[in-house]
């Protein structure tokens, strides 16, 4: 039996229960049907229906928000070490079911097992990392003044909403939910409608680990109904959102009446800038990895290659050879590097850019084709002869599609790198230290790597500028979002109080 056949057989076992019961919402530790009936989740591998999913809307969100509100005080007041231990047990539960999570994620999203097996474990790491911070999260400062002993403390903001997208949904959900729980908040999670499987596994693992009922609630449904209702709910104090920039703008509008605090992690059109003095072999490896791994459905992908004209021809020639060799295939085959795109709609969007590139005058130097018609497969694609004002250089395609643009001077590279609505990540390849310092100082991006691909270090701030988002995750930045600062002043003596109305 091949590893692929073995993985398919295992997946079949894991999916059996979902086929029988569908995916239900989970509210206050109980399964709940959706008030709008069900919708179906479809595998992008062969367009087959995986199972029914409860379709929640405003009334389901209301029930979940009430549950999160009811559970809040006890969770907030639970001794920190006890909360920490529960989070550690959740991490252990994820590790124990990592294979199930990874296989379900691949089938639901089309992501390759090669990457999803690691993403499942990254989810456990997120819980472990924030578990370690639980005890100090409420610590504050002591700011003495002549008349007062001032102290600060941090308190959890209350029940929060977490709205997640379909690319690496398990990892991204843990990235938001772990710090929220560590801060002492309770959560209503609205997973992406295109990838509901692993959100269900997460809430099950959390409850089995001892998370009290109502602390994490999961309501499935569509963005414009369930997602919107979550943003508008008065008992929900903040929304942690990951998704498209235009949805981020809707989240802000929908939360205005209830004065929601929003954290928005949005799209990107990230440049990788390769100067001719760089280690070109490593730059090539990193540029390829950052756009063609995770099917290119990755917010931090390096989707624009800005390459110095002195090395462009040689660099692009090597790139074309490698891109043409990337293995497209069944996501459960451990050799597969690129699987199918998430959905028909997204497939149509990505393949639409194959024509747009030609209309704009660029060259399709590799790929530009679909693969078979069983699922939503495309060949990894490279556009050359492009300029930065073309749609393929300005719009987030969110697939395995790279646009290569030449530059001649550092100033020109900087101008093009910043000439986009987005500002999530940037990658700079040069061995000139002074140039790297000067260049990164001027780059408009929330996260920049020099001579490296994106290597996530959990204590560092994660987030974007411009249309790529508002707010930061990671380290203490996550707690700044999920908690409120409180100041308390204690008089240390009989300081003078101005007396009004006194004779
Ligand atoms: P999306 O914005 O379409 O959907 C994301 C989530 O928002 C889904 O759960 C959806 O149901 C919900 N939603 C949709 N409309 C809503 C509304 N009106 N109110 C409330 N919720 C609503 O995004 P997507 O297509 O699922 O994901 C891809 C996008 O996510 C890309 O733009 C990508 O760059 C971005 N992304 C960003 C990061 C980051 O960290 N910056 C990480 C991953 C993905």
Short mmCIF file of C-alpha atoms and ligand atoms in Angstrom, two decimals:
data_model
loop_
_atom_site.label_atom_id
_atom_site.label_comp_id
_atom_site.label_asym_id
_atom_site.label_seq_id
_atom_site.Cartn_x
_atom_site.Cartn_y
_atom_site.Cartn_z
CA UNK A 1 0.00 0.00 0.00
CA UNK A 2 1.44 3.43 -0.93
CA UNK A 3 1.57 6.22 1.64
CA UNK A 4 -1.12 7.99 -0.40
CA UNK A 5 -3.44 4.97 -0.24
CA UNK A 6 -2.71 4.61 3.45
CA UNK A 7 -3.53 8.29 4.06
CA UNK A 8 -6.75 8.00 2.05
CA UNK A 9 -7.80 4.96 4.10
CA UNK A 10 -7.05 6.76 7.37
CA UNK A 11 -8.93 9.85 6.21
CA UNK A 12 -11.91 7.70 5.35
CA UNK A 13 -11.95 6.47 8.94
CA UNK A 14 -11.72 10.00 10.33
CA UNK A 15 -14.51 11.29 8.06
CA UNK A 16 -16.98 8.48 8.81
CA UNK A 17 -18.43 10.24 11.85
CA UNK A 18 -18.83 13.55 9.97
CA UNK A 19 -20.66 11.76 7.16
CA UNK A 20 -23.06 10.31 9.72
CA UNK A 21 -23.80 13.36 11.88
CA UNK A 22 -22.57 16.29 9.82
CA UNK A 23 -20.75 19.10 11.59
CA UNK A 24 -22.84 20.63 14.33
CA UNK A 25 -22.31 23.93 16.08
CA UNK A 26 -20.99 23.75 19.61
CA UNK A 27 -22.57 26.13 22.09
CA UNK A 28 -22.14 25.99 25.88
CA UNK A 29 -20.58 22.55 25.60
CA UNK A 30 -23.57 21.15 23.66
CA UNK A 31 -24.06 20.22 20.02
CA UNK A 32 -26.54 22.48 18.28
CA UNK A 33 -28.15 22.39 14.84
CA UNK A 34 -28.06 25.53 12.72
CA UNK A 35 -31.15 27.71 12.66
CA UNK A 36 -30.81 28.01 8.87
CA UNK A 37 -30.53 24.26 8.26
CA UNK A 38 -27.34 22.96 6.68
CA UNK A 39 -24.88 23.69 3.90
CA UNK A 40 -22.36 21.28 2.43
CA UNK A 41 -18.61 21.36 2.53
CA UNK A 42 -16.95 20.12 -0.65
CA UNK A 43 -13.45 18.74 -1.16
CA UNK A 44 -11.44 20.68 -3.75
CA UNK A 45 -9.59 17.46 -4.62
CA UNK A 46 -12.51 15.89 -6.50
CA UNK A 47 -15.46 18.24 -5.84
CA UNK A 48 -17.19 15.56 -3.74
CA UNK A 49 -19.42 16.51 -0.83
CA UNK A 50 -17.64 15.81 2.47
CA UNK A 51 -20.59 16.33 4.80
CA UNK A 52 -23.40 18.63 5.90
CA UNK A 53 -22.53 21.58 8.11
CA UNK A 54 -24.89 23.37 10.51
CA UNK A 55 -25.75 26.76 9.05
CA UNK A 56 -25.86 29.29 11.82
CA UNK A 57 -27.10 32.87 11.67
CA UNK A 58 -28.06 35.63 14.11
CA UNK A 59 -29.99 33.47 16.62
CA UNK A 60 -27.20 30.88 16.83
CA UNK A 61 -24.63 33.64 17.31
CA UNK A 62 -26.83 35.12 20.03
CA UNK A 63 -26.98 31.77 21.86
CA UNK A 64 -23.20 31.39 21.56
CA UNK A 65 -22.52 34.97 22.69
CA UNK A 66 -24.82 34.48 25.71
CA UNK A 67 -22.96 31.25 26.54
CA UNK A 68 -19.59 33.00 26.24
CA UNK A 69 -20.89 35.83 28.44
CA UNK A 70 -22.20 33.40 31.07
CA UNK A 71 -18.88 31.51 31.15
CA UNK A 72 -16.72 34.63 31.26
CA UNK A 73 -16.54 35.46 35.00
CA UNK A 74 -15.57 31.95 36.10
CA UNK A 75 -12.96 31.59 33.36
CA UNK A 76 -11.53 35.05 34.09
CA UNK A 77 -11.34 34.30 37.81
CA UNK A 78 -9.95 30.77 37.55
CA UNK A 79 -6.44 30.71 39.08
CA UNK A 80 -3.92 31.42 36.34
CA UNK A 81 -2.00 28.18 36.86
CA UNK A 82 -5.20 26.19 36.41
CA UNK A 83 -5.99 28.00 33.15
CA UNK A 84 -2.41 27.47 32.04
CA UNK A 85 -2.69 23.72 32.69
CA UNK A 86 -5.85 23.49 30.59
CA UNK A 87 -4.10 25.22 27.68
CA UNK A 88 -1.18 22.81 27.96
CA UNK A 89 -3.59 19.88 27.89
CA UNK A 90 -5.17 21.36 24.73
CA UNK A 91 -1.69 21.44 23.14
CA UNK A 92 -1.22 17.79 24.12
CA UNK A 93 -4.63 16.92 22.67
CA UNK A 94 -3.70 18.59 19.38
CA UNK A 95 -0.42 16.68 19.26
CA UNK A 96 -2.24 13.41 19.93
CA UNK A 97 -4.67 14.07 17.06
CA UNK A 98 -2.22 15.85 14.72
CA UNK A 99 -2.57 13.25 11.97
CA UNK A 100 -6.38 13.45 12.02
CA UNK A 101 -6.23 17.27 11.96
CA UNK A 102 -3.73 17.32 9.09
CA UNK A 103 -5.58 14.78 6.93
CA UNK A 104 -8.95 16.47 7.45
CA UNK A 105 -7.41 19.87 6.72
CA UNK A 106 -5.87 18.62 3.46
CA UNK A 107 -9.15 17.13 2.28
CA UNK A 108 -11.20 20.17 3.26
CA UNK A 109 -8.81 22.82 1.86
CA UNK A 110 -6.64 21.11 -0.79
CA UNK A 111 -3.46 22.00 1.10
CA UNK A 112 -0.60 19.51 0.76
CA UNK A 113 0.07 17.10 3.65
CA UNK A 114 3.73 18.07 3.43
CA UNK A 115 2.83 21.45 4.93
CA UNK A 116 -0.36 20.66 6.87
CA UNK A 117 1.31 18.03 9.07
CA UNK A 118 3.54 20.84 10.35
CA UNK A 119 0.68 23.34 10.55
CA UNK A 120 -1.23 21.04 12.93
CA UNK A 121 1.76 20.92 15.25
CA UNK A 122 2.18 24.70 14.95
CA UNK A 123 -1.32 24.88 16.42
CA UNK A 124 -0.12 22.99 19.48
CA UNK A 125 2.90 25.29 19.71
CA UNK A 126 0.60 28.31 19.77
CA UNK A 127 -1.23 26.88 22.79
CA UNK A 128 2.02 26.02 24.57
CA UNK A 129 3.52 29.44 23.91
CA UNK A 130 0.52 31.37 25.26
CA UNK A 131 0.07 28.92 28.15
CA UNK A 132 3.53 29.98 29.28
CA UNK A 133 2.40 33.63 29.38
CA UNK A 134 -0.83 33.11 31.34
CA UNK A 135 0.59 33.80 34.78
CA UNK A 136 2.28 37.12 33.87
CA UNK A 137 -0.42 38.35 31.48
CA UNK A 138 -2.18 40.39 34.17
CA UNK A 139 0.98 41.93 35.64
CA UNK A 140 1.19 45.69 35.56
CA UNK A 141 3.37 48.58 36.63
CA UNK A 142 3.90 50.59 39.77
CA UNK A 143 4.08 54.32 38.89
CA UNK A 144 4.61 56.30 42.09
CA UNK A 145 3.70 59.99 42.19
CA UNK A 146 4.21 62.45 45.09
CA UNK A 147 0.71 61.85 46.45
CA UNK A 148 -0.39 58.54 45.03
CA UNK A 149 0.71 54.97 44.69
CA UNK A 150 -0.39 54.25 41.10
CA UNK A 151 -0.62 50.71 39.89
CA UNK A 152 -1.73 49.25 36.60
CA UNK A 153 -3.20 45.84 35.94
CA UNK A 154 -4.52 44.14 32.85
CA UNK A 155 -7.90 42.48 32.75
CA UNK A 156 -9.47 40.39 29.97
CA UNK A 157 -11.76 42.47 27.76
CA UNK A 158 -14.68 39.97 27.90
CA UNK A 159 -16.21 37.55 25.39
CA UNK A 160 -14.59 37.97 21.98
CA UNK A 161 -15.40 36.88 18.44
CA UNK A 162 -12.83 35.12 16.26
CA UNK A 163 -13.48 35.01 12.49
CA UNK A 164 -11.06 32.95 10.43
CA UNK A 165 -10.38 32.25 6.72
CA UNK A 166 -9.95 28.97 4.84
CA UNK A 167 -6.22 28.97 4.23
CA UNK A 168 -4.46 26.94 6.95
CA UNK A 169 -7.63 27.34 9.05
CA UNK A 170 -6.56 25.18 12.00
CA UNK A 171 -3.26 26.95 12.59
CA UNK A 172 -4.81 30.40 12.16
CA UNK A 173 -7.67 29.59 14.54
CA UNK A 174 -5.26 28.51 17.28
CA UNK A 175 -3.20 31.62 16.64
CA UNK A 176 -6.20 33.72 17.68
CA UNK A 177 -8.00 31.47 20.16
CA UNK A 178 -4.95 30.48 22.26
CA UNK A 179 -4.03 34.05 23.33
CA UNK A 180 -7.70 34.96 23.85
CA UNK A 181 -8.14 32.03 26.27
CA UNK A 182 -4.77 32.74 27.90
CA UNK A 183 -5.86 36.33 28.52
CA UNK A 184 -9.01 35.06 30.27
CA UNK A 185 -11.48 35.87 27.50
CA UNK A 186 -14.21 33.53 26.33
CA UNK A 187 -14.65 33.00 22.60
CA UNK A 188 -17.24 32.61 19.85
CA UNK A 189 -15.48 31.22 16.78
CA UNK A 190 -16.95 31.59 13.29
CA UNK A 191 -14.80 29.44 10.98
CA UNK A 192 -14.68 29.95 7.21
CA UNK A 193 -17.61 28.26 5.48
CA UNK A 194 -15.22 26.62 3.00
CA UNK A 195 -13.21 24.77 5.68
CA UNK A 196 -15.26 23.85 8.77
CA UNK A 197 -13.77 20.42 9.65
CA UNK A 198 -10.82 21.24 11.88
CA UNK A 199 -12.62 23.97 13.83
CA UNK A 200 -14.89 21.19 15.08
CA UNK A 201 -11.86 19.08 16.05
CA UNK A 202 -10.41 22.03 17.96
CA UNK A 203 -13.46 22.63 20.14
CA UNK A 204 -13.69 18.90 20.88
CA UNK A 205 -10.02 18.73 21.87
CA UNK A 206 -10.41 21.84 24.04
CA UNK A 207 -13.41 20.45 25.93
CA UNK A 208 -11.73 17.06 26.39
CA UNK A 209 -8.76 18.95 27.85
CA UNK A 210 -11.05 20.41 30.52
CA UNK A 211 -12.05 23.74 29.01
CA UNK A 212 -15.33 24.58 30.76
CA UNK A 213 -18.51 24.63 28.62
CA UNK A 214 -19.16 27.99 26.98
CA UNK A 215 -15.54 29.17 27.11
CA UNK A 216 -15.07 28.25 23.44
CA UNK A 217 -18.15 28.13 21.21
CA UNK A 218 -18.16 27.36 17.48
CA UNK A 219 -20.86 28.60 15.14
CA UNK A 220 -20.63 27.69 11.45
CA UNK A 221 -22.29 29.70 8.73
CA UNK A 222 -21.72 32.35 6.12
CA UNK A 223 -19.91 35.62 6.62
CA UNK A 224 -22.79 37.89 5.69
CA UNK A 225 -25.13 36.18 8.22
CA UNK A 226 -23.25 34.50 11.10
CA UNK A 227 -20.09 36.61 10.74
CA UNK A 228 -22.02 39.87 10.56
CA UNK A 229 -24.18 38.97 13.57
CA UNK A 230 -21.04 38.25 15.60
CA UNK A 231 -19.60 41.68 14.76
CA UNK A 232 -22.88 43.34 15.73
CA UNK A 233 -23.51 41.46 18.98
CA UNK A 234 -23.43 43.78 22.03
CA UNK A 235 -22.04 41.11 24.38
CA UNK A 236 -19.01 40.54 22.15
CA UNK A 237 -16.35 43.07 23.08
CA UNK A 238 -13.79 42.56 20.30
CA UNK A 239 -13.38 40.82 16.95
CA UNK A 240 -10.14 39.14 15.94
CA UNK A 241 -10.39 38.78 12.18
CA UNK A 242 -8.22 37.18 9.53
CA UNK A 243 -9.34 37.47 5.93
CA UNK A 244 -9.60 39.74 2.93
CA UNK A 245 -9.06 43.49 3.12
CA UNK A 246 -12.53 44.31 1.84
CA UNK A 247 -14.08 42.04 4.51
CA UNK A 248 -11.91 43.80 7.09
CA UNK A 249 -13.56 47.05 6.11
CA UNK A 250 -17.03 45.45 6.56
CA UNK A 251 -16.00 44.13 9.99
CA UNK A 252 -15.18 47.69 11.05
CA UNK A 253 -18.50 49.06 9.79
CA UNK A 254 -20.55 46.25 11.34
CA UNK A 255 -18.92 46.76 14.72
CA UNK A 256 -19.35 50.54 14.79
CA UNK A 257 -22.68 50.66 16.65
CA UNK A 258 -21.38 48.51 19.48
CA UNK A 259 -17.95 50.23 19.50
CA UNK A 260 -16.10 46.99 18.82
CA UNK A 261 -12.37 46.72 19.18
CA UNK A 262 -11.13 45.07 15.97
CA UNK A 263 -7.91 43.38 15.10
CA UNK A 264 -7.60 42.94 11.34
CA UNK A 265 -5.11 40.64 9.63
CA UNK A 266 -5.73 41.15 5.93
CA UNK A 267 -4.34 40.57 2.47
CA UNK A 268 -0.95 41.22 0.91
CA UNK A 269 0.93 41.69 -2.35
CA UNK A 270 4.32 41.17 -0.84
CA UNK A 271 7.56 41.91 -2.66
CA UNK A 272 10.71 39.80 -2.61
CA UNK A 273 13.53 42.12 -3.74
CA UNK A 274 16.63 40.42 -5.12
CA UNK A 275 19.76 42.57 -5.61
CA UNK A 276 22.59 41.31 -7.80
CA UNK A 277 25.01 41.00 -4.85
CA UNK A 278 22.77 38.50 -3.02
CA UNK A 279 23.31 34.79 -2.47
CA UNK A 280 21.21 34.01 -5.52
CA UNK A 281 20.78 30.29 -4.90
CA UNK A 282 19.29 30.91 -1.46
CA UNK A 283 17.22 33.83 -2.80
CA UNK A 284 15.82 31.51 -5.46
CA UNK A 285 14.93 28.79 -2.93
CA UNK A 286 13.24 31.30 -0.64
CA UNK A 287 11.33 33.12 -3.40
CA UNK A 288 9.98 29.80 -4.70
CA UNK A 289 9.07 28.56 -1.22
CA UNK A 290 7.27 31.76 -0.26
CA UNK A 291 4.93 31.79 -3.26
CA UNK A 292 4.43 28.14 -4.19
CA UNK A 293 4.14 26.49 -0.76
CA UNK A 294 0.66 26.35 0.84
CA UNK A 295 -0.72 26.56 -2.74
CA UNK A 296 0.22 30.25 -2.76
CA UNK A 297 -2.90 30.71 -0.60
CA UNK A 298 -0.87 32.49 1.99
CA UNK A 299 -1.16 36.09 3.16
CA UNK A 300 2.62 36.42 3.57
CA UNK A 301 3.44 34.92 0.16
CA UNK A 302 6.07 36.75 -1.91
CA UNK A 303 3.82 37.28 -4.91
CA UNK A 304 5.92 40.04 -6.55
CA UNK A 305 9.51 39.30 -7.48
CA UNK A 306 11.50 42.51 -7.96
CA UNK A 307 14.75 41.37 -9.53
CA UNK A 308 17.74 43.55 -10.50
CA UNK A 309 18.02 43.75 -14.30
CA UNK A 310 21.71 42.71 -14.30
CA UNK A 311 20.73 39.21 -13.06
CA UNK A 312 17.14 39.02 -14.26
CA UNK A 313 17.59 36.74 -17.26
CA UNK A 314 19.68 34.14 -15.42
CA UNK A 315 17.48 34.27 -12.30
CA UNK A 316 14.27 33.89 -14.28
CA UNK A 317 15.71 31.01 -16.33
CA UNK A 318 16.45 29.05 -13.15
CA UNK A 319 13.09 30.02 -11.73
CA UNK A 320 11.22 28.72 -14.79
CA UNK A 321 13.03 25.39 -14.58
CA UNK A 322 12.17 24.96 -10.91
CA UNK A 323 8.56 26.15 -11.24
CA UNK A 324 7.99 23.66 -14.04
CA UNK A 325 9.29 20.88 -11.76
CA UNK A 326 7.01 21.60 -8.79
CA UNK A 327 4.91 18.53 -8.06
CA UNK A 328 1.19 19.18 -8.38
CA UNK A 329 -0.95 16.34 -7.10
CA UNK A 330 -3.16 14.73 -4.53
CA UNK A 331 -2.72 16.64 -1.26
CA UNK A 332 -2.49 13.43 0.77
CA UNK A 333 0.52 12.25 -1.23
CA UNK A 334 3.50 13.27 0.93
CA UNK A 335 5.48 14.08 -2.24
CA UNK A 336 2.92 16.66 -3.41
CA UNK A 337 4.07 20.27 -3.24
CA UNK A 338 0.97 22.01 -4.64
CA UNK A 339 -2.60 20.73 -4.23
CA UNK A 340 -5.89 22.06 -5.59
CA UNK A 341 -7.23 25.55 -4.88
CA UNK A 342 -9.96 25.85 -2.28
CA UNK A 343 -13.11 26.26 -4.39
CA UNK A 344 -14.62 26.74 -7.84
CA UNK A 345 -14.98 30.45 -7.15
CA UNK A 346 -11.33 30.84 -6.17
CA UNK A 347 -10.20 28.62 -9.07
CA UNK A 348 -12.09 30.92 -11.47
CA UNK A 349 -10.49 33.97 -9.86
CA UNK A 350 -6.92 32.62 -10.04
CA UNK A 351 -7.21 31.24 -13.58
CA UNK A 352 -8.80 34.54 -14.66
CA UNK A 353 -5.38 36.15 -14.09
CA UNK A 354 -3.85 33.89 -16.78
CA UNK A 355 -5.84 35.92 -19.32
CA UNK A 356 -5.42 39.23 -17.52
CA UNK A 357 -1.62 38.80 -17.66
CA UNK A 358 -1.75 38.42 -21.46
CA UNK A 359 -4.14 41.35 -21.88
CA UNK A 360 -1.81 43.53 -19.79
CA UNK A 361 1.16 42.59 -21.99
CA UNK A 362 3.02 40.23 -19.63
CA UNK A 363 4.37 36.82 -20.62
CA UNK A 364 3.21 33.54 -19.12
CA UNK A 365 6.69 32.04 -18.68
CA UNK A 366 5.57 28.95 -16.73
CA UNK A 367 2.23 27.36 -15.92
CA UNK A 368 -0.83 29.36 -16.83
CA UNK A 369 -2.78 26.13 -17.16
CA UNK A 370 -5.26 24.05 -15.24
CA UNK A 371 -4.56 20.40 -14.43
CA UNK A 372 -7.26 17.81 -15.17
CA UNK A 373 -10.89 18.54 -14.43
CA UNK A 374 -11.49 16.40 -11.39
CA UNK A 375 -10.57 19.08 -8.87
CA UNK A 376 -9.44 22.71 -8.71
CA UNK A 377 -5.82 22.12 -9.77
CA UNK A 378 -3.63 24.71 -11.52
CA UNK A 379 0.01 24.59 -12.60
CA UNK A 380 2.35 26.83 -10.60
CA UNK A 381 2.58 29.95 -12.72
CA UNK A 382 5.18 32.63 -13.42
CA UNK A 383 4.51 35.89 -15.23
CA UNK A 384 7.49 37.78 -16.65
CA UNK A 385 7.89 40.97 -18.71
CA UNK A 386 5.57 42.59 -16.19
CA UNK A 387 5.47 46.10 -14.78
CA UNK A 388 4.37 47.14 -11.32
CA UNK A 389 1.25 48.95 -12.52
CA UNK A 390 -0.31 45.82 -14.06
CA UNK A 391 -3.21 44.12 -12.27
CA UNK A 392 -1.06 41.00 -11.81
CA UNK A 393 1.35 43.17 -9.79
CA UNK A 394 -1.25 45.08 -7.80
CA UNK A 395 -4.03 42.62 -6.95
CA UNK A 396 -3.83 39.77 -4.47
CA UNK A 397 -4.23 36.63 -6.61
CA UNK A 398 -3.84 34.26 -3.61
CA UNK A 399 -2.67 31.28 -5.65
CA UNK A 400 0.62 29.72 -6.81
CA UNK A 401 1.26 32.65 -9.15
CA UNK A 402 4.36 34.87 -9.18
CA UNK A 403 4.84 38.12 -11.09
CA UNK A 404 8.45 39.00 -11.94
CA UNK A 405 9.33 42.66 -12.46
CA UNK A 406 12.83 43.98 -13.24
CA UNK A 407 14.43 47.05 -11.61
CA UNK A 408 17.72 48.80 -12.19
CA UNK A 409 18.41 50.96 -9.13
CA UNK A 410 17.77 50.71 -5.42
CA UNK A 411 15.49 53.75 -5.56
CA UNK A 412 13.40 52.18 -8.28
CA UNK A 413 13.14 48.92 -6.31
CA UNK A 414 12.00 50.81 -3.22
CA UNK A 415 9.43 52.84 -5.13
CA UNK A 416 7.94 49.71 -6.71
CA UNK A 417 8.03 47.71 -3.48
CA UNK A 418 5.97 50.40 -1.73
CA UNK A 419 3.71 51.13 -4.71
CA UNK A 420 0.83 48.88 -3.64
CA UNK A 421 -2.24 49.23 -1.46
CA UNK A 422 -0.90 46.49 0.83
CA UNK A 423 1.94 46.32 3.35
CA UNK A 424 2.10 42.95 5.07
CA UNK A 425 5.57 41.46 4.47
CA UNK A 426 8.67 42.13 2.38
CA UNK A 427 11.76 40.03 1.75
CA UNK A 428 15.11 41.64 0.87
CA UNK A 429 18.07 39.77 -0.57
CA UNK A 430 21.41 41.61 -0.53
CA UNK A 431 24.81 41.16 1.04
CA UNK A 432 25.31 44.91 1.36
CA UNK A 433 24.58 45.56 5.04
CA UNK A 434 24.28 49.32 4.71
CA UNK A 435 21.86 48.97 1.85
CA UNK A 436 19.80 46.44 3.83
CA UNK A 437 19.55 48.87 6.75
CA UNK A 438 18.68 51.83 4.52
CA UNK A 439 16.20 49.86 2.44
CA UNK A 440 14.31 48.15 5.26
CA UNK A 441 14.01 51.51 7.04
CA UNK A 442 11.99 52.83 4.08
CA UNK A 443 9.96 49.73 3.25
CA UNK A 444 6.24 50.01 4.02
CA UNK A 445 5.53 46.60 5.53
CA UNK A 446 4.67 45.25 8.96
CA UNK A 447 7.17 42.38 8.73
CA UNK A 448 10.44 42.28 6.80
CA UNK A 449 12.99 39.50 6.45
CA UNK A 450 16.52 40.09 5.14
CA UNK A 451 18.22 37.12 3.44
CA UNK A 452 15.50 34.84 4.75
CA UNK A 453 12.10 33.46 3.98
CA UNK A 454 9.31 34.03 6.53
CA UNK A 455 10.47 32.32 9.69
CA UNK A 456 7.88 32.90 12.38
CA UNK A 457 9.11 33.52 15.91
CA UNK A 458 6.11 33.69 18.25
CA UNK A 459 7.36 36.53 20.50
CA UNK A 460 7.73 38.91 17.51
CA UNK A 461 4.91 41.18 16.28
CA UNK A 462 2.83 39.82 13.38
CA UNK A 463 0.65 42.14 11.31
CA UNK A 464 0.49 44.54 8.42
CA UNK A 465 0.29 48.21 7.51
CA UNK A 466 -1.90 50.00 4.93
CA UNK A 467 -4.61 47.67 3.51
CA UNK A 468 -2.91 44.65 5.15
CA UNK A 469 -4.38 45.29 8.53
CA UNK A 470 -4.58 46.99 11.88
CA UNK A 471 -3.02 45.57 15.05
CA UNK A 472 -0.38 43.02 15.93
CA UNK A 473 -0.34 39.44 17.18
CA UNK A 474 2.43 37.60 18.91
CA UNK A 475 4.18 37.99 22.24
CA UNK A 476 2.60 40.55 24.50
CA UNK A 477 0.93 42.27 21.52
CA UNK A 478 -1.76 39.60 21.54
CA UNK A 479 -2.57 40.38 25.18
CA UNK A 480 -2.74 44.11 24.43
CA UNK A 481 -5.64 43.26 22.14
CA UNK A 482 -7.52 40.78 24.34
CA UNK A 483 -7.05 42.76 27.56
CA UNK A 484 -7.76 46.19 28.99
CA UNK A 485 -5.26 48.25 30.93
CA UNK A 486 -6.62 49.42 34.26
CA UNK A 487 -5.12 52.13 36.44
CA UNK A 488 -5.74 52.36 40.18
CA UNK A 489 -4.39 55.25 42.29
CA UNK A 490 -4.08 54.91 46.11
CA UNK A 491 -3.58 58.11 48.10
CA UNK A 492 -0.47 57.81 50.24
CA UNK A 493 -1.37 60.72 52.55
CA UNK A 494 -3.58 63.71 53.05
CA UNK A 495 -2.85 65.61 49.84
CA UNK A 496 -4.73 68.81 49.26
CA UNK A 497 -8.17 68.34 47.62
CA UNK A 498 -9.53 71.50 46.04
CA UNK A 499 -12.67 72.39 48.01
CA UNK A 500 -15.59 73.75 45.97
CA UNK A 501 -18.58 75.25 47.71
CA UNK A 502 -16.74 75.31 51.02
CA UNK A 503 -16.43 78.55 53.02
P1 LIG B 1 -12.77 36.34 3.59
O1 LIG B 1 -12.56 37.73 4.03
O2 LIG B 1 -13.63 36.10 2.41
O3 LIG B 1 -13.38 35.44 4.76
C1 LIG B 1 -12.76 35.34 6.01
C2 LIG B 1 -13.82 35.07 7.06
O4 LIG B 1 -14.66 36.21 7.15
C3 LIG B 1 -14.73 33.88 6.76
O5 LIG B 1 -14.99 33.19 7.97
C4 LIG B 1 -15.98 34.56 6.24
O6 LIG B 1 -17.15 33.79 6.45
C5 LIG B 1 -16.01 35.80 7.10
N1 LIG B 1 -16.80 36.91 6.56
C6 LIG B 1 -17.08 37.20 5.27
N2 LIG B 1 -17.87 38.29 5.19
C7 LIG B 1 -18.09 38.71 6.46
C8 LIG B 1 -18.83 39.77 7.04
N3 LIG B 1 -19.50 40.65 6.30
N4 LIG B 1 -18.83 39.88 8.38
C9 LIG B 1 -18.14 39.02 9.17
N5 LIG B 1 -17.46 37.98 8.67
C10 LIG B 1 -17.42 37.82 7.33
O7 LIG B 1 -11.30 35.72 3.37
P2 LIG B 1 -10.93 34.30 2.79
O8 LIG B 1 -11.15 34.33 1.32
O9 LIG B 1 -11.57 33.26 3.63
O10 LIG B 1 -9.36 34.25 3.11
C11 LIG B 1 -8.37 34.72 2.25
C12 LIG B 1 -7.90 36.12 2.67
O11 LIG B 1 -7.39 36.08 4.00
C13 LIG B 1 -6.77 36.63 1.81
O12 LIG B 1 -7.00 37.98 1.49
C14 LIG B 1 -5.56 36.53 2.72
O13 LIG B 1 -4.49 37.38 2.43
C15 LIG B 1 -6.16 36.80 4.06
N6 LIG B 1 -5.30 36.27 5.13
C16 LIG B 1 -4.59 37.17 5.90
C17 LIG B 1 -3.73 36.71 6.90
C18 LIG B 1 -2.92 37.67 7.73
O14 LIG B 1 -2.42 37.27 8.75
N7 LIG B 1 -2.76 38.92 7.33
C19 LIG B 1 -3.61 35.34 7.12
C20 LIG B 1 -4.34 34.45 6.33
C21 LIG B 1 -5.20 34.95 5.33
#
